[in-house]
Amino acid sequence: MAPNRAPNLKKKAASTDRGPSKAGPAPVVSTGYWLFKSEPDAFSWADQKSRGAKGEPWTGVRNYLARNTMQAMKLGDLGFFYHSNIGKEIVGIVRVIATAHPDPSDDSGTWACVDVEAVCDLPKPVSLAQVKDTLALAEMALVKSMRLSVQPVRPEEWALVCQVGGLDAKSLKPLAPLRS
DNA sequence: GCCAACGTTGGC
DNA sequence: GCCAACGTTGGC
């Protein structure tokens, strides 16, 4: 079935643990950083962005470590969106908008997924090659645990990838924007 | 398209 | 509960 994840494009968003309908700013301070892999010809960053604020359930993960990682995610956590196979680069930032709930593409009750929404582009996508060439990023799971499709990211790794990618990690606004 | 890495399965 | 066989991921 799924390469990294099932495309599962027709699914309605799951109901569990949706963000509050109370409006207002992000409900929870981000406490963790993650990385989500997807093959762009199955589900690309453009696809993710097209989902807008409804986000997308990250279904199709069939790996226990990856599942446990998703179960550790909290509302408001941020993650990198990585294109595997084609592109091989981190292209955007997503936010967890629903914590782990049963994967609707799984009948066995074993697997879980979270929902994520696109937050912003990484102004300068950061390639796998760059990550490998950067000493401070050499321990990233992206390098060390190549086959894990959902991974934790250390805060210092998060900060550095954002910086290299031209993004201010605090404001999630581009660094040194083009002047007009 | 190849193949290394590595998770999963199943025999014992 | 070990471990060989097998299947899959994903970089190259």
mmCIF file of C-alpha atoms (C1' of nucleotides) in Angstrom:
data_model
loop_
_atom_site.group_PDB
_atom_site.id
_atom_site.type_symbol
_atom_site.label_atom_id
_atom_site.label_comp_id
_atom_site.label_asym_id
_atom_site.label_seq_id
_atom_site.Cartn_x
_atom_site.Cartn_y
_atom_site.Cartn_z
ATOM 1 C CA MET A 1 0.000 0.000 0.000
ATOM 2 C CA ALA A 2 1.389 3.335 0.943
ATOM 3 C CA PRO A 3 4.909 4.330 0.150
ATOM 4 C CA ASN A 4 5.425 6.606 3.082
ATOM 5 C CA ARG A 5 1.811 7.005 3.828
ATOM 6 C CA ALA A 6 -1.438 6.206 2.167
ATOM 7 C CA PRO A 7 -2.670 9.041 0.029
ATOM 8 C CA ASN A 8 -6.105 8.681 1.557
ATOM 9 C CA LEU A 9 -7.283 11.797 -0.090
ATOM 10 C CA LYS A 10 -10.990 11.369 0.247
ATOM 11 C CA LYS A 11 -11.114 10.964 3.962
ATOM 12 C CA LYS A 12 -12.903 13.435 6.106
ATOM 13 C CA ALA A 13 -10.831 14.909 8.822
ATOM 14 C CA ALA A 14 -11.038 12.882 11.978
ATOM 15 C CA SER A 15 -12.899 14.249 14.920
ATOM 16 C CA THR A 16 -10.698 13.504 17.857
ATOM 17 C CA ASP A 17 -9.100 16.330 19.689
ATOM 18 C CA ARG A 18 -9.772 19.002 17.203
ATOM 19 C CA GLY A 19 -8.534 22.444 17.978
ATOM 20 C CA PRO A 20 -10.905 24.538 19.980
ATOM 21 C CA SER A 21 -13.696 26.261 18.196
ATOM 22 C CA LYS A 22 -13.188 29.122 20.578
ATOM 23 C CA ALA A 23 -11.031 30.852 18.009
ATOM 24 C CA GLY A 24 -8.173 33.003 19.126
ATOM 25 C CA PRO A 25 -4.495 32.293 18.711
ATOM 26 C CA ALA A 26 -2.866 28.911 18.769
ATOM 27 C CA PRO A 27 -4.307 27.074 21.747
ATOM 28 C CA VAL A 28 -1.163 25.430 22.997
ATOM 29 C CA VAL A 29 2.435 26.476 23.055
ATOM 30 C CA SER A 30 4.494 24.249 20.860
ATOM 31 C CA THR A 31 6.503 21.830 22.923
ATOM 32 C CA GLY A 32 7.893 19.457 20.394
ATOM 33 C CA TYR A 33 9.386 19.376 16.923
ATOM 34 C CA TRP A 34 8.928 16.642 14.378
ATOM 35 C CA LEU A 35 9.507 15.689 10.788
ATOM 36 C CA PHE A 36 6.979 14.159 8.416
ATOM 37 C CA LYS A 37 8.064 12.437 5.230
ATOM 38 C CA SER A 38 5.979 12.159 2.157
ATOM 39 C CA GLU A 39 6.658 11.168 -1.390
ATOM 40 C CA PRO A 40 5.518 14.149 -3.384
ATOM 41 C CA ASP A 41 3.892 12.094 -6.089
ATOM 42 C CA ALA A 42 1.714 10.473 -3.417
ATOM 43 C CA PHE A 43 1.054 13.538 -1.290
ATOM 44 C CA SER A 44 3.039 16.692 -1.812
ATOM 45 C CA TRP A 45 3.562 19.907 0.062
ATOM 46 C CA ALA A 46 1.286 21.559 -2.478
ATOM 47 C CA ASP A 47 -1.380 18.998 -1.604
ATOM 48 C CA GLN A 48 -0.908 19.716 2.074
ATOM 49 C CA LYS A 49 -1.224 23.450 1.506
ATOM 50 C CA SER A 50 -4.348 22.913 -0.542
ATOM 51 C CA ARG A 51 -6.008 21.429 2.537
ATOM 52 C CA GLY A 52 -5.684 24.746 4.280
ATOM 53 C CA ALA A 53 -6.785 25.010 7.880
ATOM 54 C CA LYS A 54 -8.700 21.741 7.660
ATOM 55 C CA GLY A 55 -5.384 20.008 7.472
ATOM 56 C CA GLU A 56 -4.894 16.392 6.626
ATOM 57 C CA PRO A 57 -4.832 13.189 8.681
ATOM 58 C CA TRP A 58 -1.382 11.658 8.413
ATOM 59 C CA THR A 59 -2.639 8.183 7.637
ATOM 60 C CA GLY A 60 -0.953 5.061 6.402
ATOM 61 C CA VAL A 61 1.941 4.894 8.835
ATOM 62 C CA ARG A 62 2.569 1.235 9.634
ATOM 63 C CA ASN A 63 5.608 1.395 11.793
ATOM 64 C CA TYR A 64 5.510 1.174 15.570
ATOM 65 C CA LEU A 65 8.222 3.682 16.247
ATOM 66 C CA ALA A 66 6.591 6.180 13.942
ATOM 67 C CA ARG A 67 3.240 5.525 15.561
ATOM 68 C CA ASN A 68 4.655 6.066 19.022
ATOM 69 C CA THR A 69 6.228 9.262 17.828
ATOM 70 C CA MET A 70 2.876 10.515 16.636
ATOM 71 C CA GLN A 71 1.294 9.564 19.940
ATOM 72 C CA ALA A 72 3.778 11.811 21.670
ATOM 73 C CA MET A 73 2.719 14.832 19.653
ATOM 74 C CA LYS A 74 0.791 17.643 21.257
ATOM 75 C CA LEU A 75 -1.590 20.149 19.830
ATOM 76 C CA GLY A 76 0.330 23.024 18.328
ATOM 77 C CA ASP A 77 3.564 21.114 17.863
ATOM 78 C CA LEU A 78 5.415 22.009 14.695
ATOM 79 C CA GLY A 79 6.974 19.735 12.149
ATOM 80 C CA PHE A 80 9.002 19.814 8.978
ATOM 81 C CA PHE A 81 7.427 18.540 5.790
ATOM 82 C CA TYR A 82 10.003 16.532 3.884
ATOM 83 C CA HIS A 83 9.795 15.345 0.304
ATOM 84 C CA SER A 84 11.363 11.914 0.054
ATOM 85 C CA ASN A 85 12.470 10.278 -3.149
ATOM 86 C CA ILE A 86 11.696 13.246 -5.347
ATOM 87 C CA GLY A 87 13.305 16.448 -4.216
ATOM 88 C CA LYS A 88 14.710 15.018 -1.006
ATOM 89 C CA GLU A 89 14.338 18.289 0.806
ATOM 90 C CA ILE A 90 12.522 19.899 3.663
ATOM 91 C CA VAL A 91 10.031 22.200 2.031
ATOM 92 C CA GLY A 92 7.637 23.471 4.656
ATOM 93 C CA ILE A 93 6.359 23.733 8.192
ATOM 94 C CA VAL A 94 3.246 22.010 9.492
ATOM 95 C CA ARG A 95 1.398 22.212 12.780
ATOM 96 C CA VAL A 96 -0.346 19.419 14.669
ATOM 97 C CA ILE A 97 -4.041 20.244 14.824
ATOM 98 C CA ALA A 98 -5.344 16.912 16.108
ATOM 99 C CA THR A 99 -3.462 14.602 18.425
ATOM 100 C CA ALA A 100 -3.177 10.886 17.777
ATOM 101 C CA HIS A 101 -6.410 9.133 16.951
ATOM 102 C CA PRO A 102 -7.194 5.834 15.225
ATOM 103 C CA ASP A 103 -6.071 5.772 11.624
ATOM 104 C CA PRO A 104 -9.246 5.615 9.529
ATOM 105 C CA SER A 105 -7.380 3.651 6.878
ATOM 106 C CA ASP A 106 -6.714 0.845 9.365
ATOM 107 C CA ASP A 107 -9.347 -1.671 10.443
ATOM 108 C CA SER A 108 -7.249 -3.476 12.980
ATOM 109 C CA GLY A 109 -7.249 -0.716 15.556
ATOM 110 C CA THR A 110 -3.476 -0.869 15.711
ATOM 111 C CA TRP A 111 -2.464 2.276 13.926
ATOM 112 C CA ALA A 112 -2.867 5.917 14.666
ATOM 113 C CA CYS A 113 -2.485 9.225 12.936
ATOM 114 C CA VAL A 114 -2.390 12.893 13.769
ATOM 115 C CA ASP A 115 -3.780 15.733 11.692
ATOM 116 C CA VAL A 116 -1.485 18.465 10.446
ATOM 117 C CA GLU A 117 -2.026 21.749 8.676
ATOM 118 C CA ALA A 118 0.420 23.660 6.517
ATOM 119 C CA VAL A 119 1.862 26.683 8.291
ATOM 120 C CA CYS A 120 4.364 28.185 5.883
ATOM 121 C CA ASP A 121 6.929 27.421 3.233
ATOM 122 C CA LEU A 122 10.545 27.026 4.062
ATOM 123 C CA PRO A 123 11.782 29.942 1.955
ATOM 124 C CA LYS A 124 14.858 28.016 0.921
ATOM 125 C CA PRO A 125 14.194 24.279 0.986
ATOM 126 C CA VAL A 126 16.867 22.390 2.885
ATOM 127 C CA SER A 127 18.074 19.334 1.048
ATOM 128 C CA LEU A 128 19.102 16.024 2.479
ATOM 129 C CA ALA A 129 22.547 16.676 1.049
ATOM 130 C CA GLN A 130 22.779 19.927 3.004
ATOM 131 C CA VAL A 131 21.693 18.183 6.164
ATOM 132 C CA LYS A 132 24.357 15.541 5.654
ATOM 133 C CA ASP A 133 26.960 18.207 4.980
ATOM 134 C CA THR A 134 26.137 20.105 8.140
ATOM 135 C CA LEU A 135 28.005 18.778 11.122
ATOM 136 C CA ALA A 136 25.433 20.020 13.616
ATOM 137 C CA LEU A 137 22.704 18.162 11.770
ATOM 138 C CA ALA A 138 24.549 14.903 11.306
ATOM 139 C CA GLU A 139 22.641 13.268 14.143
ATOM 140 C CA MET A 140 19.246 14.053 12.732
ATOM 141 C CA ALA A 141 16.958 11.057 12.427
ATOM 142 C CA LEU A 142 16.603 12.027 8.788
ATOM 143 C CA VAL A 143 20.184 10.846 8.367
ATOM 144 C CA LYS A 144 20.485 8.303 11.140
ATOM 145 C CA SER A 145 17.121 6.617 10.798
ATOM 146 C CA MET A 146 16.603 7.024 7.136
ATOM 147 C CA ARG A 147 13.557 4.819 6.898
ATOM 148 C CA LEU A 148 11.524 6.319 9.697
ATOM 149 C CA SER A 149 8.671 8.217 8.132
ATOM 150 C CA VAL A 150 7.765 10.257 11.200
ATOM 151 C CA GLN A 151 10.604 11.440 13.378
ATOM 152 C CA PRO A 152 11.451 13.637 16.320
ATOM 153 C CA VAL A 153 13.596 16.711 15.721
ATOM 154 C CA ARG A 154 15.731 18.265 18.438
ATOM 155 C CA PRO A 155 15.122 21.931 19.237
ATOM 156 C CA GLU A 156 18.626 22.901 18.165
ATOM 157 C CA GLU A 157 18.175 21.007 14.913
ATOM 158 C CA TRP A 158 14.869 22.738 14.382
ATOM 159 C CA ALA A 159 16.438 26.132 14.904
ATOM 160 C CA LEU A 160 19.334 25.470 12.577
ATOM 161 C CA VAL A 161 17.250 24.035 9.749
ATOM 162 C CA CYS A 162 14.924 27.016 9.982
ATOM 163 C CA GLN A 163 17.856 29.377 9.824
ATOM 164 C CA VAL A 164 19.476 27.624 6.903
ATOM 165 C CA GLY A 165 16.088 27.538 5.244
ATOM 166 C CA GLY A 166 15.698 31.276 5.566
ATOM 167 C CA LEU A 167 12.973 31.171 8.175
ATOM 168 C CA ASP A 168 12.838 32.930 11.512
ATOM 169 C CA ALA A 169 11.961 30.131 13.901
ATOM 170 C CA LYS A 170 10.197 32.414 16.362
ATOM 171 C CA SER A 171 7.940 34.358 14.064
ATOM 172 C CA LEU A 172 7.801 31.761 11.284
ATOM 173 C CA LYS A 173 8.395 34.641 8.932
ATOM 174 C CA PRO A 174 11.068 34.643 6.263
ATOM 175 C CA LEU A 175 14.445 35.953 7.312
ATOM 176 C CA ALA A 176 15.840 38.897 5.401
ATOM 177 C CA PRO A 177 12.894 39.190 3.079
ATOM 178 C CA LEU A 178 13.492 40.566 -0.353
ATOM 179 C CA ARG A 179 13.498 44.301 -0.125
ATOM 180 C CA SER A 180 11.153 46.300 -2.240
ATOM 181 C "C1'" DG B 1 17.013 -0.100 -11.321
ATOM 182 C "C1'" DC B 2 20.133 -1.397 -7.763
ATOM 183 C "C1'" DC B 3 20.996 -2.374 -3.243
ATOM 184 C "C1'" DA B 4 21.951 -1.190 1.824
ATOM 185 C "C1'" DA B 5 19.498 -0.573 5.894
ATOM 186 C "C1'" DC B 6 16.311 -2.169 8.753
ATOM 187 C "C1'" DG B 7 11.648 -3.553 10.437
ATOM 188 C "C1'" DT B 8 8.657 -7.630 10.494
ATOM 189 C "C1'" DT B 9 7.480 -12.413 10.310
ATOM 190 C "C1'" DG B 10 7.631 -17.063 11.380
ATOM 191 C "C1'" DG B 11 10.071 -21.407 12.440
ATOM 192 C "C1'" DC B 12 12.141 -23.518 16.007
ATOM 193 C "C1'" DG C 1 12.834 -15.371 22.648
ATOM 194 C "C1'" DC C 2 16.335 -15.949 19.054
ATOM 195 C "C1'" DC C 3 17.434 -15.279 14.452
ATOM 196 C "C1'" DA C 4 17.198 -16.226 9.392
ATOM 197 C "C1'" DA C 5 14.373 -15.073 5.667
ATOM 198 C "C1'" DC C 6 11.800 -11.798 3.667
ATOM 199 C "C1'" DG C 7 9.808 -7.359 2.287
ATOM 200 C "C1'" DT C 8 10.054 -2.466 1.999
ATOM 201 C "C1'" DT C 9 12.024 2.101 2.108
ATOM 202 C "C1'" DG C 10 14.447 5.359 -0.036
ATOM 203 C "C1'" DG C 11 19.062 7.209 -1.477
ATOM 204 C "C1'" DC C 12 22.002 6.853 -5.232
#
